[in-house]
Short mmCIF file of C-alpha atoms in Angstrom, two decimals:
data_model
loop_
_atom_site.label_atom_id
_atom_site.label_comp_id
_atom_site.label_asym_id
_atom_site.label_seq_id
_atom_site.Cartn_x
_atom_site.Cartn_y
_atom_site.Cartn_z
CA MET T 517 -17.18 -10.14 -26.70
CA ALA T 518 -18.70 -13.14 -24.90
CA SER T 519 -21.22 -12.70 -22.09
CA GLN T 520 -20.27 -13.69 -18.55
CA ASP T 521 -22.65 -16.67 -18.67
CA LYS T 522 -21.12 -17.87 -21.94
CA ILE T 523 -17.61 -17.55 -20.53
CA ALA T 524 -18.56 -19.62 -17.47
CA MET T 525 -20.07 -22.32 -19.69
CA GLU T 526 -16.92 -22.38 -21.84
CA VAL T 527 -14.74 -22.75 -18.74
CA LEU T 528 -16.83 -25.69 -17.49
CA GLU T 529 -16.55 -27.31 -20.91
CA ASP T 530 -12.78 -26.77 -21.07
CA ILE T 531 -12.09 -28.52 -17.75
CA LYS T 532 -14.65 -31.32 -17.92
CA GLU T 533 -12.12 -33.96 -19.03
CA THR T 534 -9.58 -33.02 -16.36
CA PRO T 535 -9.34 -34.19 -12.72
CA TYR T 536 -10.74 -30.74 -11.88
CA ALA T 537 -14.12 -31.04 -13.60
CA CYS T 538 -16.69 -28.97 -11.72
CA SER T 539 -20.42 -29.19 -11.17
CA SER T 540 -20.75 -25.42 -10.78
CA LEU T 541 -18.85 -22.14 -10.77
CA ASP T 542 -19.41 -19.20 -8.44
CA ARG T 543 -17.96 -15.85 -9.54
CA LEU T 544 -15.61 -14.37 -6.94
CA SER T 545 -15.29 -10.68 -6.17
CA GLY T 546 -11.95 -8.89 -6.41
CA GLY T 547 -9.26 -9.43 -9.01
CA GLY T 548 -11.23 -7.45 -11.58
CA SER T 549 -8.90 -8.06 -14.52
CA ASN T 550 -9.98 -11.71 -14.87
CA PHE T 551 -13.07 -13.87 -14.62
CA THR T 552 -12.38 -15.66 -11.35
CA TYR T 553 -14.52 -18.47 -9.99
CA ARG T 554 -14.71 -20.91 -7.13
CA GLY T 555 -15.40 -24.27 -8.72
CA THR T 556 -17.15 -27.09 -6.87
CA LEU T 557 -15.40 -30.28 -7.93
CA LEU T 558 -17.30 -33.33 -9.11
CA SER T 559 -14.73 -35.36 -7.20
CA ALA T 560 -12.76 -33.97 -4.27
CA LEU T 561 -8.99 -33.76 -4.59
CA PRO T 562 -6.90 -36.57 -3.04
CA SER T 563 -6.13 -34.15 -0.20
CA GLY T 564 -9.87 -33.78 0.45
CA GLU T 565 -10.42 -30.24 -0.85
CA PRO T 566 -13.87 -29.96 -2.51
CA THR T 567 -13.20 -26.71 -4.41
CA VAL T 568 -10.63 -24.98 -6.61
CA VAL T 569 -10.16 -21.44 -7.91
CA ILE T 570 -10.40 -21.03 -11.67
CA LYS T 571 -9.11 -17.89 -13.38
CA HIS T 572 -10.08 -17.23 -16.96
CA THR T 573 -8.27 -14.46 -18.82
CA GLU T 574 -9.48 -12.52 -21.83
CA ALA T 575 -7.58 -9.91 -23.84
CA TYR T 576 -9.25 -7.17 -21.81
CA VAL T 577 -9.96 -6.25 -18.20
CA ALA T 578 -12.99 -8.24 -17.06
CA SER T 579 -14.45 -5.35 -15.07
CA ILE T 580 -13.68 -2.80 -17.83
CA PRO T 581 -14.15 -4.58 -21.18
CA SER T 582 -13.07 -1.47 -23.10
CA PHE T 583 -9.61 -1.69 -21.45
CA ALA T 584 -7.53 -3.97 -23.70
CA LEU T 585 -4.92 -6.03 -21.87
CA ASP T 586 -2.81 -8.81 -23.36
CA ALA T 587 -3.98 -12.26 -22.23
CA ILE T 588 -0.31 -13.28 -21.98
CA ARG T 589 -0.59 -12.18 -18.36
CA SER T 590 -2.15 -15.56 -17.55
CA ARG T 591 0.99 -17.27 -18.84
CA HIS T 592 3.13 -15.06 -16.64
CA GLU T 593 1.09 -15.96 -13.57
CA SER T 594 1.19 -19.66 -14.39
CA ALA T 595 4.94 -19.55 -14.98
CA ALA T 596 5.52 -17.69 -11.72
CA LEU T 597 3.33 -20.01 -9.64
CA THR T 598 4.96 -23.06 -11.20
CA ALA T 599 8.49 -21.77 -10.62
CA ILE T 600 7.78 -20.69 -7.07
CA ARG T 601 7.07 -24.27 -6.05
CA THR T 602 10.83 -24.40 -5.42
CA PHE T 603 10.56 -21.48 -2.99
CA THR T 604 10.06 -22.71 0.57
CA PRO T 605 7.20 -21.06 2.49
CA VAL T 606 8.42 -18.63 5.13
CA SER T 607 7.39 -19.10 8.77
CA GLU T 608 7.82 -16.46 11.47
CA SER T 609 6.14 -16.24 14.92
CA GLY T 610 3.46 -18.78 14.11
CA ILE T 611 2.64 -17.29 10.68
CA THR T 612 3.50 -19.09 7.45
CA VAL T 613 3.50 -17.10 4.21
CA LYS T 614 3.07 -19.16 1.06
CA THR T 615 1.67 -19.07 -2.46
CA PRO T 616 -1.26 -21.03 -3.91
CA TYR T 617 -0.50 -24.23 -5.77
CA MET T 618 -1.05 -24.15 -9.53
CA TYR T 619 -2.79 -27.40 -10.47
CA LEU T 620 -3.28 -26.89 -14.19
CA TYR T 621 -2.90 -24.25 -16.90
CA ASN T 622 -4.32 -24.36 -20.42
CA GLU T 623 -2.40 -21.79 -22.42
CA SER T 624 -4.74 -22.00 -25.43
CA THR T 625 -7.85 -21.14 -23.39
CA HIS T 626 -6.09 -19.04 -20.72
CA ASN T 627 -7.67 -21.05 -17.91
CA GLN T 628 -5.77 -21.55 -14.66
CA ILE T 629 -6.83 -23.99 -11.94
CA ILE T 630 -5.38 -22.94 -8.62
CA GLN T 631 -5.53 -24.03 -5.00
CA ASP T 632 -8.53 -22.59 -3.15
CA TYR T 633 -8.36 -20.98 0.27
CA PRO T 634 -12.03 -20.93 1.39
CA ASN T 635 -13.35 -18.83 4.27
CA SER T 636 -10.56 -16.33 3.69
CA VAL T 637 -10.43 -12.58 3.23
CA GLU T 638 -7.84 -10.10 1.95
CA LEU T 639 -5.66 -8.38 4.53
CA LYS T 640 -7.14 -4.99 3.60
CA SER T 641 -10.64 -6.11 4.60
CA TYR T 642 -9.36 -8.13 7.55
CA MET T 643 -7.73 -5.10 9.16
CA GLN T 644 -10.97 -3.14 8.85
CA ALA T 645 -13.13 -5.93 10.28
CA HIS T 646 -10.89 -7.18 13.11
CA THR T 647 -9.20 -5.24 15.89
CA LEU T 648 -5.55 -6.26 16.04
CA SER T 649 -3.24 -5.64 18.95
CA GLU T 650 0.17 -4.10 18.37
CA SER T 651 1.89 -7.45 18.88
CA GLU T 652 -0.47 -9.21 16.44
CA SER T 653 0.08 -6.50 13.85
CA ARG T 654 3.83 -6.75 14.22
CA ARG T 655 3.70 -10.54 13.81
CA LEU T 656 1.95 -10.04 10.48
CA GLY T 657 4.46 -7.41 9.40
CA ILE T 658 7.52 -9.45 10.31
CA ALA T 659 6.17 -12.50 8.49
CA LEU T 660 5.33 -10.54 5.34
CA GLY T 661 8.66 -8.73 5.39
CA SER T 662 10.61 -11.96 5.84
CA TRP T 663 8.73 -13.54 2.97
CA ALA T 664 9.27 -10.53 0.68
CA LYS T 665 13.02 -10.41 1.35
CA ARG T 666 13.51 -14.11 0.74
CA PHE T 667 11.34 -13.98 -2.38
CA HIS T 668 13.34 -11.07 -3.80
CA VAL T 669 16.58 -12.95 -3.10
CA TRP T 670 15.14 -16.11 -4.68
CA GLY T 671 14.00 -14.11 -7.70
CA ASP T 672 17.53 -12.89 -8.33
CA LYS T 673 19.08 -16.35 -8.51
CA SER T 674 20.38 -17.81 -11.75
CA GLU T 675 17.78 -20.59 -11.60
CA GLN T 676 15.12 -17.98 -12.38
CA GLU T 677 16.91 -16.55 -15.44
CA HIS T 678 14.63 -18.32 -17.92
CA LEU T 679 11.50 -17.03 -16.20
CA LYS T 680 12.95 -13.52 -16.00
CA ARG T 681 13.86 -13.49 -19.70
CA ASP T 682 10.41 -14.71 -20.70
CA ILE T 683 8.70 -11.99 -18.66
CA GLN T 684 11.10 -9.26 -19.78
CA GLU T 685 10.60 -10.08 -23.45
CA SER T 686 6.85 -9.43 -23.34
CA LYS T 687 7.18 -6.13 -21.41
CA MET T 688 3.40 -6.16 -20.77
CA SER T 689 3.59 -6.21 -16.98
CA SER T 690 6.31 -3.61 -16.57
CA GLU T 691 4.79 -1.22 -19.12
CA LEU T 692 1.36 -1.45 -17.49
CA LYS T 693 2.85 -0.93 -14.03
CA PHE T 694 4.76 2.10 -15.26
CA PHE T 695 1.69 3.61 -16.94
CA VAL T 696 -0.66 3.29 -13.95
CA ASN T 697 1.96 4.79 -11.67
CA TYR T 698 4.22 7.26 -13.44
CA GLY T 699 1.94 7.97 -16.39
CA TRP T 700 -0.95 8.70 -14.06
CA LEU T 701 1.34 10.66 -11.74
CA GLN T 702 1.83 13.28 -14.43
CA GLU T 703 -1.85 13.26 -15.39
CA THR T 704 -2.88 13.78 -11.76
CA VAL T 705 -1.13 17.16 -11.65
CA ASP T 706 -4.06 18.60 -13.61
CA LEU T 707 -6.55 17.14 -11.11
CA PHE T 708 -4.87 18.91 -8.18
CA PRO T 709 -3.05 21.91 -9.71
CA ASP T 710 -2.92 23.86 -6.44
CA ILE T 711 -1.22 20.96 -4.66
CA LEU T 712 0.88 19.44 -7.44
CA GLY T 713 1.38 22.23 -9.97
CA ARG T 714 4.83 23.19 -8.73
CA CYS T 715 5.96 19.56 -9.06
CA ARG T 716 5.14 19.06 -12.73
CA ASP T 717 8.75 19.24 -13.92
CA MET T 718 10.01 17.13 -11.04
CA PHE T 719 7.39 14.44 -11.69
CA LYS T 720 8.50 14.29 -15.32
CA GLU T 721 12.10 13.83 -14.19
CA VAL T 722 11.01 11.05 -11.83
CA ALA T 723 9.01 9.32 -14.57
CA ASP T 724 11.88 9.62 -17.05
CA ARG T 725 14.28 8.08 -14.57
CA MET T 726 11.97 5.16 -13.82
CA ASN T 727 11.35 4.55 -17.50
CA LYS T 728 15.08 4.52 -18.17
CA GLU T 729 15.57 2.13 -15.27
CA LEU T 730 13.06 -0.35 -16.67
CA LYS T 731 14.74 -0.37 -20.07
CA ASP T 732 18.19 -1.06 -18.64
CA THR T 733 18.22 -4.85 -18.79
CA ASP T 734 21.76 -4.91 -17.35
CA ASN T 735 20.75 -3.03 -14.20
CA PRO T 736 21.83 -5.24 -11.26
CA ASP T 737 19.13 -3.69 -9.05
CA LEU T 738 16.33 -5.18 -11.16
CA ARG T 739 15.03 -8.60 -10.25
CA LEU T 740 11.90 -10.70 -10.25
CA ILE T 741 9.18 -9.04 -8.17
CA HIS T 742 5.52 -9.77 -7.47
CA GLY T 743 4.40 -6.61 -9.26
CA ASP T 744 1.09 -6.09 -7.45
CA PHE T 745 2.09 -6.59 -3.83
CA TRP T 746 -0.53 -4.99 -1.61
CA THR T 747 -3.01 -5.77 1.16
CA GLY T 748 -5.65 -6.83 -1.37
CA ASN T 749 -3.46 -9.69 -2.59
CA ILE T 750 -2.77 -11.24 0.81
CA LEU T 751 -5.33 -13.79 2.00
CA LEU T 752 -5.85 -15.10 5.52
CA ALA T 753 -8.60 -16.91 7.42
CA ASP T 754 -11.50 -14.63 8.32
CA LYS T 755 -11.33 -15.20 12.07
CA PRO T 756 -9.43 -13.72 15.04
CA LEU T 757 -5.67 -14.09 14.75
CA ALA T 758 -4.42 -17.26 16.41
CA SER T 759 -1.75 -17.16 19.10
CA PRO T 760 1.85 -17.81 18.00
CA SER T 761 1.46 -21.41 19.19
CA HIS T 762 -1.23 -22.03 16.53
CA ASN T 763 0.00 -21.55 12.99
CA LEU T 764 -1.73 -19.12 10.63
CA ASP T 765 -1.32 -19.30 6.86
CA LEU T 766 -1.07 -16.23 4.64
CA PHE T 767 -1.36 -16.66 0.87
CA VAL T 768 0.23 -14.22 -1.59
CA ILE T 769 -2.05 -14.30 -4.64
CA ASP T 770 -2.50 -12.68 -8.09
CA TRP T 771 0.83 -13.08 -9.84
CA GLU T 772 -0.13 -11.92 -13.33
CA LEU T 773 1.86 -8.67 -13.04
CA THR T 774 5.06 -10.48 -12.11
CA GLN T 775 7.89 -8.55 -13.70
CA VAL T 776 11.57 -7.75 -13.60
CA ALA T 777 11.85 -4.44 -11.78
CA HIS T 778 13.23 -2.80 -8.66
CA PRO T 779 12.01 -4.55 -5.48
CA ALA T 780 11.17 -1.10 -4.11
CA CYS T 781 8.06 -1.30 -6.30
CA ASP T 782 6.72 -4.12 -4.12
CA LEU T 783 7.61 -2.43 -0.84
CA GLY T 784 6.37 1.02 -1.79
CA GLN T 785 2.98 -0.27 -2.92
CA MET T 786 2.44 -2.40 0.18
CA PHE T 787 3.47 0.42 2.52
CA ALA T 788 1.24 2.93 0.77
CA GLU T 789 -1.80 0.67 1.09
CA LEU T 790 -1.09 0.12 4.78
CA PHE T 791 -0.71 3.87 5.26
CA LEU T 792 -4.08 4.48 3.58
CA LEU T 793 -5.75 2.28 6.19
CA LYS T 794 -4.36 4.58 8.87
CA HIS T 795 -5.07 7.81 6.98
CA PHE T 796 -8.67 7.05 6.00
CA ARG T 797 -9.75 4.48 8.63
CA ASN T 798 -7.48 5.38 11.56
CA ILE T 799 -6.28 1.78 11.89
CA ASP T 800 -3.12 1.85 14.00
CA ALA T 801 -2.50 -1.84 13.28
CA ALA T 802 -1.60 -0.93 9.70
CA LEU T 803 1.33 1.26 10.77
CA TYR T 804 2.53 -1.33 13.29
CA CYS T 805 2.50 -3.86 10.45
CA LEU T 806 4.41 -1.46 8.18
CA SER T 807 7.07 -0.82 10.80
CA ALA T 808 7.54 -4.50 11.59
CA PHE T 809 7.71 -5.40 7.91
CA MET T 810 11.16 -3.84 7.74
CA ARG T 811 12.26 -5.87 10.75
CA GLY T 812 11.46 -8.94 8.70
CA TYR T 813 12.89 -7.57 5.45
CA GLY T 814 16.07 -6.23 7.01
CA SER T 815 17.97 -3.01 6.45
CA ILE T 816 18.37 -1.53 2.99
CA ASP T 817 20.73 1.16 1.73
CA ASP T 818 19.64 4.77 1.33
CA GLU T 819 19.24 4.58 -2.46
CA PHE T 820 16.86 1.66 -2.07
CA ALA T 821 15.00 3.53 0.68
CA TYR T 822 14.57 6.66 -1.47
CA ARG T 823 13.22 4.43 -4.24
CA VAL T 824 10.68 2.93 -1.81
CA ALA T 825 9.64 6.41 -0.66
CA ILE T 826 9.09 7.58 -4.24
CA GLN T 827 6.91 4.57 -5.03
CA PHE T 828 5.04 5.14 -1.77
CA GLY T 829 4.37 8.78 -2.64
CA VAL T 830 3.32 8.01 -6.20
CA HIS T 831 0.80 5.45 -4.97
CA LEU T 832 -0.72 7.94 -2.52
CA ILE T 833 -1.17 10.46 -5.31
CA VAL T 834 -2.54 8.31 -8.13
CA TRP T 835 -4.72 5.66 -6.48
CA PRO T 836 -6.98 7.07 -3.71
CA CYS T 837 -8.38 9.71 -6.07
CA ARG T 838 -9.24 7.01 -8.63
CA VAL T 839 -10.56 4.24 -6.37
CA PRO T 840 -14.03 5.12 -5.03
CA GLY T 841 -14.85 4.77 -1.37
CA TRP T 842 -11.66 5.86 0.32
CA GLY T 843 -12.80 9.22 1.69
CA GLU T 844 -14.12 12.73 1.24
CA LYS T 845 -12.58 15.32 -1.07
CA GLU T 846 -10.60 16.99 1.72
CA GLU T 847 -9.16 13.65 2.86
CA ILE T 848 -8.15 12.81 -0.71
CA GLN T 849 -6.49 16.19 -1.13
CA LYS T 850 -4.57 15.69 2.10
CA VAL T 851 -3.22 12.29 1.06
CA VAL T 852 -2.21 13.73 -2.33
CA GLU T 853 -0.28 16.42 -0.47
CA ILE T 854 1.38 13.78 1.72
CA GLY T 855 2.37 11.78 -1.36
CA ARG T 856 3.84 14.90 -2.96
CA ASP T 857 6.00 15.57 0.10
CA PHE T 858 7.34 12.02 0.19
CA ILE T 859 8.35 12.19 -3.47
CA GLU T 860 9.96 15.61 -3.09
CA HIS T 861 12.09 14.68 -0.09
CA ALA T 862 13.07 11.31 -1.55
CA TRP T 863 14.01 12.91 -4.88
CA ARG T 864 16.14 15.48 -3.05
CA LYS T 865 17.59 12.72 -0.82
CA ASN T 866 16.65 14.50 2.37
CA LYS T 867 17.01 11.51 4.69
CA ALA T 868 16.50 13.47 7.91
CA TRP T 869 12.96 14.41 6.83
CA PHE T 870 11.87 10.76 7.09
CA LYS T 871 12.97 10.34 10.71
CA GLY T 872 9.94 9.72 12.92
CA GLY T 873 7.50 9.52 9.99
CA ALA T 874 5.52 6.72 8.36
CA LEU T 875 8.63 5.37 6.59
CA HIS T 876 11.02 5.85 9.50
CA ASP T 877 11.83 2.14 9.62
CA VAL T 878 12.55 2.04 5.90
CA PHE T 879 15.47 4.41 6.46
CA TYR T 880 16.50 3.57 10.00
CA THR T 881 15.98 -0.17 10.50
CA ASP T 882 19.07 -1.90 11.85
CA LYS T 883 20.02 -5.31 10.60
CA PRO T 884 18.29 -8.07 12.62
#
C-alpha cells in the first residue's frame, strides 16, 4: 500500500503531460474514501481558473485502508459527471444548483480532474457557521428540492439507459449503500437493546424488503439517483447568503455512489442530516430548509413518502452513533429512539402520525 506522499507524486506524474499539469497538490479534507487534492495549475485554464480538484481512487477507503472498496467507483463518478453535462442547472430564487465539470478521467490510474470551487464550504458546516433567516433557509430548500426532482426525472429518461445499465451491472454502489444502512440497522439493535430490541424482527423485514427491491431490475420505481445526497456533499461560497437579486451557486459533489435505486434514498438521507442539525445543534434553519425542499420537489404519493420516512429513520439510527462529535450519549440515544419511531410508523403506514412532525411536508405537501 503506497504512502500518501508517494500517491501524490504519482498523481503529479500522471497529469504532467495534460493541460492540467500542476506545480503542487494540497490534500483536501472531507470525502474520506479517496485521495482528494486541490492542484495549482502550471498554466491557468482558458476561463482563468488557477486550480482544479484531483481525485485519486485506490481499491480501499483512503481514511480506512483496511476497508476494501472497488476502485470502479471512480468510473461511476466520471460517467455520471460526464452524462450530467446534458442536465441543465436548476435556478430558483437567485440560487443555481449545478454539478462540477469533469475535465479529464484516466481510467487506468483512477485519476479524475474536476472543476474547483475555491473558498467554498459544505452546507453542513455553513449552517453551523452562519445564521440563516427563515426566508434564506427556504430559498436553499426550494432550490435543492427543485434540482433533486428534475435530476430524478432526468435520470429516468431513456437517454440514461446505458449509464444505468453500466452502474447496475457492477452492483458496488447499491450493495455498499444497502450494507451501511440496512446491514448496520440490524447490527445497531445490539448497541441499543433497550430502545431497539422489540424492533429486531421488524428491522429484518424492512431490510429484506429493501434488498428485494434492489434486485428487482424491472421495478419502475428505481431510477438513477445521486446515492450520497446529504449536506456534506453540497458546496456553497463561505460568505453570507446573497439576496435573491445576486445569484448564488450550489454544487452537488461526490458522485461515486451513483446507483439505480429508489429516489427516496436521496431524500431520506438529506432530510435526516438536516434533522440532525436541529436535534444536536438546535439550528432552526435546517428544518425550514427541509420543509421548503418538498415545495421544490413537489408532492409525492404515500408509498413514496413512507419509503422516505423509513430511510430517514434508518439514517438517524445508524449514523450518529458511529460518527464522532455529534453529541452526548443521552442525545444519541434520543435520536435512535426518534429514528425507531419513524420506521415503525412508516412500516405500519400510519400517515396521521407524521402530521405536524419533522416530515410533515413529505406527506402533506400540495402540488406547486
